[in-house]
Coordinates of C-alpha atoms and ligand atoms in Angstrom, one line a residue:
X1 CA 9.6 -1.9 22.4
X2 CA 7.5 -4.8 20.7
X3 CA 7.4 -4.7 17.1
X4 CA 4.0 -3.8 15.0
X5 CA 2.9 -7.1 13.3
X6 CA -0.2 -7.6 11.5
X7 CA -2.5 -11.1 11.4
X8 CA -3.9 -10.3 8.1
X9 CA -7.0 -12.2 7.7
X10 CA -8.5 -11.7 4.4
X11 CA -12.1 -11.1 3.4
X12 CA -11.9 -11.3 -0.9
X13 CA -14.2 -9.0 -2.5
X14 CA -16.8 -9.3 0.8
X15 CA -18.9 -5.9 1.1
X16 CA -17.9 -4.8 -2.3
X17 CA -21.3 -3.3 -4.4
X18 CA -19.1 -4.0 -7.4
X19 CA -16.1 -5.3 -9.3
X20 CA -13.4 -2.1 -9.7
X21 CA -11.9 -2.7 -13.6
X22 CA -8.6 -3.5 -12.5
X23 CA -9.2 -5.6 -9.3
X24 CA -8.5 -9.3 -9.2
X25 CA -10.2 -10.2 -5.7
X26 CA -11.8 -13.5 -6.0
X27 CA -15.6 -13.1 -5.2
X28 CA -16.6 -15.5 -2.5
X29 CA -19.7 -16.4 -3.4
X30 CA -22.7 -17.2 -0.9
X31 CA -21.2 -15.3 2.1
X32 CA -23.7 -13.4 3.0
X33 CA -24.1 -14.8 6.3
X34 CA -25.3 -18.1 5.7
X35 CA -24.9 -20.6 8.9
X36 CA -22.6 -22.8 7.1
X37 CA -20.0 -20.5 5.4
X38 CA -19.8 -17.6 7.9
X39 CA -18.9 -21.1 10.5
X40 CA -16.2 -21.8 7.9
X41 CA -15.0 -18.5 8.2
X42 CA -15.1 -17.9 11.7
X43 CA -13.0 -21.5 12.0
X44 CA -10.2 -20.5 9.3
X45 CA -10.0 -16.9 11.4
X46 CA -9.7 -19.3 14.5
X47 CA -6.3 -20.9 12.7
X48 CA -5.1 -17.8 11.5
X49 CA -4.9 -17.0 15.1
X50 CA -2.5 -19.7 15.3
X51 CA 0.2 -17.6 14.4
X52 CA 0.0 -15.1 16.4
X53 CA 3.6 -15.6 17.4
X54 CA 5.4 -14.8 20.6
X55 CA 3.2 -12.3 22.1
X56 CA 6.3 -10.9 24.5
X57 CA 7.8 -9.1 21.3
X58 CA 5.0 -8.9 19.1
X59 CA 2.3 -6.1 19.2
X60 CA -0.5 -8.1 17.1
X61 CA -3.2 -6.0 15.0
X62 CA -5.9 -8.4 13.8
X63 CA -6.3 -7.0 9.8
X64 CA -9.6 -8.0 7.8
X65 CA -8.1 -7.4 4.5
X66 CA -9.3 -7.8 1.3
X67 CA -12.6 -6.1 0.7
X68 CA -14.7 -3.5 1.7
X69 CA -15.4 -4.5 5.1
X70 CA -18.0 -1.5 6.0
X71 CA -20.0 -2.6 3.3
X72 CA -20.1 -6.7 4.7
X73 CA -24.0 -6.9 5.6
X74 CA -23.9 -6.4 9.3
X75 CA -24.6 -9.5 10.8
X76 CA -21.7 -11.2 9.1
X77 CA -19.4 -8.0 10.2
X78 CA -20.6 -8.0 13.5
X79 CA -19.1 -11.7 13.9
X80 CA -16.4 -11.2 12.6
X81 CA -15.8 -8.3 14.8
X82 CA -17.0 -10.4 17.9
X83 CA -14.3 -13.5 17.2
X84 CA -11.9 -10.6 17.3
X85 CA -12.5 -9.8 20.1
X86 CA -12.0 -12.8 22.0
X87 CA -8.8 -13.0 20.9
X88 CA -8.0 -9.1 21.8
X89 CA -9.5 -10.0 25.4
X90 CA -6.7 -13.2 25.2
X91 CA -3.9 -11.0 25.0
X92 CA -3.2 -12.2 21.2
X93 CA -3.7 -8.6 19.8
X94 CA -4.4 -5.4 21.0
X95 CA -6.6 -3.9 18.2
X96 CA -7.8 -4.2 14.7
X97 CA -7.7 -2.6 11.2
X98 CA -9.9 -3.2 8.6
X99 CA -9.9 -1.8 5.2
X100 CA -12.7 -0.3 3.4
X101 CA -13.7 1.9 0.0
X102 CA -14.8 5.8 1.1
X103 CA -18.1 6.1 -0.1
X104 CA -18.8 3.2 2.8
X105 CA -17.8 4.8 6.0
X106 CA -20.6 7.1 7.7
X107 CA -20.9 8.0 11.4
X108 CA -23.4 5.0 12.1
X109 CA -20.8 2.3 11.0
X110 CA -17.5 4.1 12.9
X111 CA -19.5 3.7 16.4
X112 CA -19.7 0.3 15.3
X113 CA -15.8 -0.1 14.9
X114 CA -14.7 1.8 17.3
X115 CA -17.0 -0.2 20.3
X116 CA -15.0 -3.6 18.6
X117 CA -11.7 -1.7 18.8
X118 CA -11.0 -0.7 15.6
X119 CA -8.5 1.6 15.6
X120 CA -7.3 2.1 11.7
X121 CA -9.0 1.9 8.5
X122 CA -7.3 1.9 5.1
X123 CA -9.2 3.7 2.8
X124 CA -8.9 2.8 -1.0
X125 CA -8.5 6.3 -2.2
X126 CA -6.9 5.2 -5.5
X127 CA -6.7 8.8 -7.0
X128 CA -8.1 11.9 -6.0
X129 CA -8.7 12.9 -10.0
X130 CA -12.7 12.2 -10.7
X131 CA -12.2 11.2 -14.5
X132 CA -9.3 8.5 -13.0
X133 CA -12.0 7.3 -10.5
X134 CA -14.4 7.0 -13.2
X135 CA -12.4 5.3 -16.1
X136 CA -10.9 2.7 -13.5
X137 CA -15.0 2.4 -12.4
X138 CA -14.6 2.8 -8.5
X139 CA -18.1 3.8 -8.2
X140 CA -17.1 6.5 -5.8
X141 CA -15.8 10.2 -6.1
X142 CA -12.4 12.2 -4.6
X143 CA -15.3 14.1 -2.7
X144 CA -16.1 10.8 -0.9
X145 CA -12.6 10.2 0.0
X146 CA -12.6 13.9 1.7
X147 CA -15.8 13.2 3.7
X148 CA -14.6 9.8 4.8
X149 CA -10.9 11.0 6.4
X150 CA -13.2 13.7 8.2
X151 CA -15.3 11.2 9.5
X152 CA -12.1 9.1 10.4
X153 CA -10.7 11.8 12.0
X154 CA -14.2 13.0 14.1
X155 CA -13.9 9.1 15.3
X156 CA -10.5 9.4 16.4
X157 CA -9.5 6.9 14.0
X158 CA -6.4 6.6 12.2
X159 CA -6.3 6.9 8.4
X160 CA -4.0 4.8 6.0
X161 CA -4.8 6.3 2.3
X162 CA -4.1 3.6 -0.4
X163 CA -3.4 4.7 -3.7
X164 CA -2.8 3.5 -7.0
X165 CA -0.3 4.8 -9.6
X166 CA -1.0 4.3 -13.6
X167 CA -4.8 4.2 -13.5
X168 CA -6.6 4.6 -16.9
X169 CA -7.0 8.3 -17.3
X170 CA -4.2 8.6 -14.5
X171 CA -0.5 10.7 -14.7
X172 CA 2.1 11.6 -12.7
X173 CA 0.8 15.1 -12.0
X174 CA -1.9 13.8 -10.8
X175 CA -0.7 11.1 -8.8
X176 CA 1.6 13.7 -7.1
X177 CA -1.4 15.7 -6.0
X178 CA -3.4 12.2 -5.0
X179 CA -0.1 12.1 -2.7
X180 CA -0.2 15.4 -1.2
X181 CA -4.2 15.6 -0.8
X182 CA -3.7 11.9 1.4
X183 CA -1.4 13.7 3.4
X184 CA -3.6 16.9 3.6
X185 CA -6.6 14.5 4.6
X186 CA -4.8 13.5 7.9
X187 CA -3.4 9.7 7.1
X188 CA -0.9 8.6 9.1
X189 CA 0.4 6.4 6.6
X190 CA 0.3 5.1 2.7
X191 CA 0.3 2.1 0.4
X192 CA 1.4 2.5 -3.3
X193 CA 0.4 0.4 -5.8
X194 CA 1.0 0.9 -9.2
X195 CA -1.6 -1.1 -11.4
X196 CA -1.1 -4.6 -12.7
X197 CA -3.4 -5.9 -14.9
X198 CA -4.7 -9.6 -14.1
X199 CA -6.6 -11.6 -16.5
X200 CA -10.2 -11.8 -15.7
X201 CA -10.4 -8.0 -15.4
X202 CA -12.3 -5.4 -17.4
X203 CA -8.7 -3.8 -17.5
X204 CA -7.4 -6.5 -19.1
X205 CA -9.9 -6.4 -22.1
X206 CA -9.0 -2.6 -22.5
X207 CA -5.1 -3.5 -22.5
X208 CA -5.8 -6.4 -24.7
X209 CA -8.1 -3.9 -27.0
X210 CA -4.7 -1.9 -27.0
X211 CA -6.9 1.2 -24.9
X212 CA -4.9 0.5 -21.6
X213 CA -1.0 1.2 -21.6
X214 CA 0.6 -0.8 -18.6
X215 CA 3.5 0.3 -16.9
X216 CA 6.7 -1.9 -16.7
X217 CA 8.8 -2.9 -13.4
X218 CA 11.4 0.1 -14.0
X219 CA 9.0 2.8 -15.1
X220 CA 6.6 1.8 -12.4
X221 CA 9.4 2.1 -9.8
X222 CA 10.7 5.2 -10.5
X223 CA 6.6 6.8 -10.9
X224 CA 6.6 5.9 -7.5
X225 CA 9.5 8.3 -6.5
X226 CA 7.6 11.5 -6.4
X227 CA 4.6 9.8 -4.6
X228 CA 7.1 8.2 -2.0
X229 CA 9.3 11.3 -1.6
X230 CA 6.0 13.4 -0.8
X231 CA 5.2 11.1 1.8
X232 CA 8.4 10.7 3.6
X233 CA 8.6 14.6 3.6
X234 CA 5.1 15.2 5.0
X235 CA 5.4 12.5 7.4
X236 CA 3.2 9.9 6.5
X237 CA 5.0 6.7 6.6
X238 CA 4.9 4.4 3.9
X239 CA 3.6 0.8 4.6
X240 CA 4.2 -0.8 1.3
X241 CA 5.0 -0.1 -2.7
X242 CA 3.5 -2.8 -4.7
X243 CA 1.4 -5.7 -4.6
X244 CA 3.2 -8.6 -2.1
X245 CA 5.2 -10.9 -4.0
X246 CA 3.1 -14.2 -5.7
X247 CA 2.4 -16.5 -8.4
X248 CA -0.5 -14.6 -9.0
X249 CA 1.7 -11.3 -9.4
X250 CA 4.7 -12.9 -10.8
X251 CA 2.4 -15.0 -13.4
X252 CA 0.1 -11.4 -14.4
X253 CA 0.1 -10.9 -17.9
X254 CA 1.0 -7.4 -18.3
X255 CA 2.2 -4.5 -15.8
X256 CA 4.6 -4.5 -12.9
X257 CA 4.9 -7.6 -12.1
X258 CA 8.2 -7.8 -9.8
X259 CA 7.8 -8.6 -6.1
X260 CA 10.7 -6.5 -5.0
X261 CA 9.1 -3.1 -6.5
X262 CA 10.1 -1.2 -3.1
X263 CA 13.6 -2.0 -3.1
X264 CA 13.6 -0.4 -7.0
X265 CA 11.5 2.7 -5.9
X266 CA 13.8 3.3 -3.1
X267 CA 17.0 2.7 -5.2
X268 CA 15.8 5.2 -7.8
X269 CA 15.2 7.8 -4.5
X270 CA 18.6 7.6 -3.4
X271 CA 19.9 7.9 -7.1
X272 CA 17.4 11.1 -7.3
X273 CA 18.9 12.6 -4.0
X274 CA 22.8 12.1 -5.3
X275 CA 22.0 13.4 -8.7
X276 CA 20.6 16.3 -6.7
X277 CA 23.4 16.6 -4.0
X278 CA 26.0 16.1 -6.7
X279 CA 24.5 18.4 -9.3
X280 CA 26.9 18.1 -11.9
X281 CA 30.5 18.5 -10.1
X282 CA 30.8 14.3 -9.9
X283 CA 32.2 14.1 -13.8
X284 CA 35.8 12.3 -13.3
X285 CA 35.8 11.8 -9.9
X286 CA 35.5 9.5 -6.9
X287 CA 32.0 9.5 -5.3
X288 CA 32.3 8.6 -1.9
X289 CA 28.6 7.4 -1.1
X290 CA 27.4 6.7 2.3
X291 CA 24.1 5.0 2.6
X292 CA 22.2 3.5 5.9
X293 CA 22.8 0.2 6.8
X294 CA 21.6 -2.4 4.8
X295 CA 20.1 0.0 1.5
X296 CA 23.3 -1.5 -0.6
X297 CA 21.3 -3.6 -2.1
X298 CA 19.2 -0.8 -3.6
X299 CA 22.1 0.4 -6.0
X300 CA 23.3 -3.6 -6.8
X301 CA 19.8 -5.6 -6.7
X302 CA 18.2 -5.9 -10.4
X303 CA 21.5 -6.1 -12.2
X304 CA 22.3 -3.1 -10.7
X305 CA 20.1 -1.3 -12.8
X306 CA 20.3 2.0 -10.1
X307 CA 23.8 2.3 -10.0
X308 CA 24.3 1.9 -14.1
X309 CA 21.7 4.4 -14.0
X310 CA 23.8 6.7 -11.6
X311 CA 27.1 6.4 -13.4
X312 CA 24.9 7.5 -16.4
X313 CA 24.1 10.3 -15.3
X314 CA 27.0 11.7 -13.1
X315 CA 29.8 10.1 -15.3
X316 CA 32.2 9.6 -12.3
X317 CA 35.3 7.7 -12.4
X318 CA 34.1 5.9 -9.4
X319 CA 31.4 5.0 -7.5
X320 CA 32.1 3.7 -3.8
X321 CA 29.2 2.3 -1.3
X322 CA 29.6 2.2 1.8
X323 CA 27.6 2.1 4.6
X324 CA 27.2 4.6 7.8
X325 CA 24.8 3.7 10.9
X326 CA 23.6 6.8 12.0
X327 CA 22.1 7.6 8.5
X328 CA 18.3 6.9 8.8
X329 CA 16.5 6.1 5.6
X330 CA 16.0 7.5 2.8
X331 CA 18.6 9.9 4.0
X332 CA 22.5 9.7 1.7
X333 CA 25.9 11.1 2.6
X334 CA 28.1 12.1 -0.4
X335 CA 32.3 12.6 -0.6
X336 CA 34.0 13.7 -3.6
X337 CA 37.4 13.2 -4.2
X338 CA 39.5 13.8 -7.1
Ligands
SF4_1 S1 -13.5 -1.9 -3.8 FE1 -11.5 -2.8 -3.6 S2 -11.7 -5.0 -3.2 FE2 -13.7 -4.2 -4.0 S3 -13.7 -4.5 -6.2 FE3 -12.9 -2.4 -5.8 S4 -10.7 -2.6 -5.7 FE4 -11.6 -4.7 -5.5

């Protein structure tokens, strides 16, 4: 079977009415279809293309990234779509995804992606709590993110719900029941993003005026937990936790700014499901624990911060780690002996 790959080609801030407080996309300015920059743009998609890979074990998905791509005036979308396309026709991917805010998707603009084989849209749901929307200044409503996964799914297309954890306003109640609505909505799959705050924002003003609390790397990975676990229960597979690793990220002045936020979120599951498994017999004994290949590095990354955390908590005399190939993850085996 060829392997999923996306050719991200991003589109900063394009189609967006308005800057979101916490958002850091660069706002290209004059791109509203001139000549001369949509030419430039249409060139640097040409060399993204370059790297399409080796198309006998890739499945390519051109991604317009970035923005709010529904909301790109049309004659600029249109192409954008269209240079896509030649490239689909080429062989050098089969479809496209483009990602979007909800209050921009009505039936008029689906007909439009679906005739230029668009086949998934990410939808920047963010929070599914109105007063979370409207402190972070998304400009749009939970209601719109129910309309717009209806519309998705009257199109036949698929639905990736993005969400953010730690808004302004935000908590982990209702982050847990932004999870579960996303899943109730249809999406096939998730992104979660716990807020970082760059300079330049409004949400960096408020954290600066002390009226904005940012998360840090461990609290932010383990406030993902719930979020992920409701996900992998339900089905809906998780495409990424955290922003992708940068300078940009790794030079943000306050919040969660570790690259590797996934590999913490999914130590802190496995740690979750022992403590539960174990439920308070592991105290003096030897804890066998068998893990799918290649999650070791969960327990030991970060100083080991997830294992410390483990022993904490179940007060073991040992803790051994060991690997077993037909686990599949998140899923944990557990021996104790003693
Ligand atoms: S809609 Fe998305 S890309 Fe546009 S400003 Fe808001 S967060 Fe940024």
């Amino acid at each position: 079977m060829k392997k999923h790959r996306n050719l991200p080609f991003f589109v900063p801030f394009a189609g967006c009415p308005f800057r979101c407080k916490f958002c850091s996309q660069e706002k290209i300015t004059g791109c509203e279809g001139s000549a001369e920059t949509l030419s430039a743009e249409l060139d640097s998609f040409d060399s993204m293309m370059l790297h399409a890979g080796d198309l006998s074990k890739t499945e390519n998905q051109i991604a317009f990234f970035g923005g709010s791509f529904t909301g790109i005036p049309k004659a600029r979308m249109i192409a954008l779509l269209e240079r896509a396309q030649t490239y689909i026709e080429r062989g050098y991917a089969s479809s496209i995804r483009i990602s979007t805010r909800p209050d921009l998707i009505d039936d008029e603009v689906l007909e439009l992606l679906v005739r230029y084989r668009v086949t998934d849209v990410e939808l920047g749901v963010q929070s599914m709590d109105d007063e979370v929307l409207r402190l972070s200044g998304r400009g749009h409503t939970a209601k719109d993110s129910r309309v717009a996964a209806e519309r998705l799914q009257k199109h036949s297309v698929r639905f990736t719900g993005q969400m953010m954890l730690a808004l302004p306003g935000s908590d982990e109640r209702k982050e847990l029941a932004t999870a579960h609505e996303i899943c109730s909505m249809g999406a096939v799959s998730a992104r979660i993003y716990p807020t970082v705050v760059f300079e330049g924002t409004e949400l960096y003003d408020m954290t600066v005026r002390g009226e904005y609390i940012p998360l840090d790397d461990l609290t932010a990975a383990k406030r993902t937990v719930p979020c992920l676990e409701t996900f992998i229960s339900l089905g809906v597979r998780v495409l990424k936790i955290g922003l992708q690793s940068s300078k940009e990220l790794s030079t943000a002045p306050f919040g969660p700014r570790d690259g590797s936020l996934a590999e913490l979120a999914y130590g802190f599951l496995y740690a979750k499901r022992i403590i539960e498994q174990v439920s308070g017999n592991a105290a003096g004994k030897t804890l066998n624990i068998f893990l799918p290949r290649g999650e070791i590095s969960k327990f030991t990354g970060h100083k080991g911060v997830v294992l410390q955390e483990l022993k904490q908590a179940l007060l073991p005399a040992c803790i051994n780690l060991r690997e077993d190939g037909t686990l599949s993850v998140p899923n944990v085996k557990i021996q104790i002996e003693g």
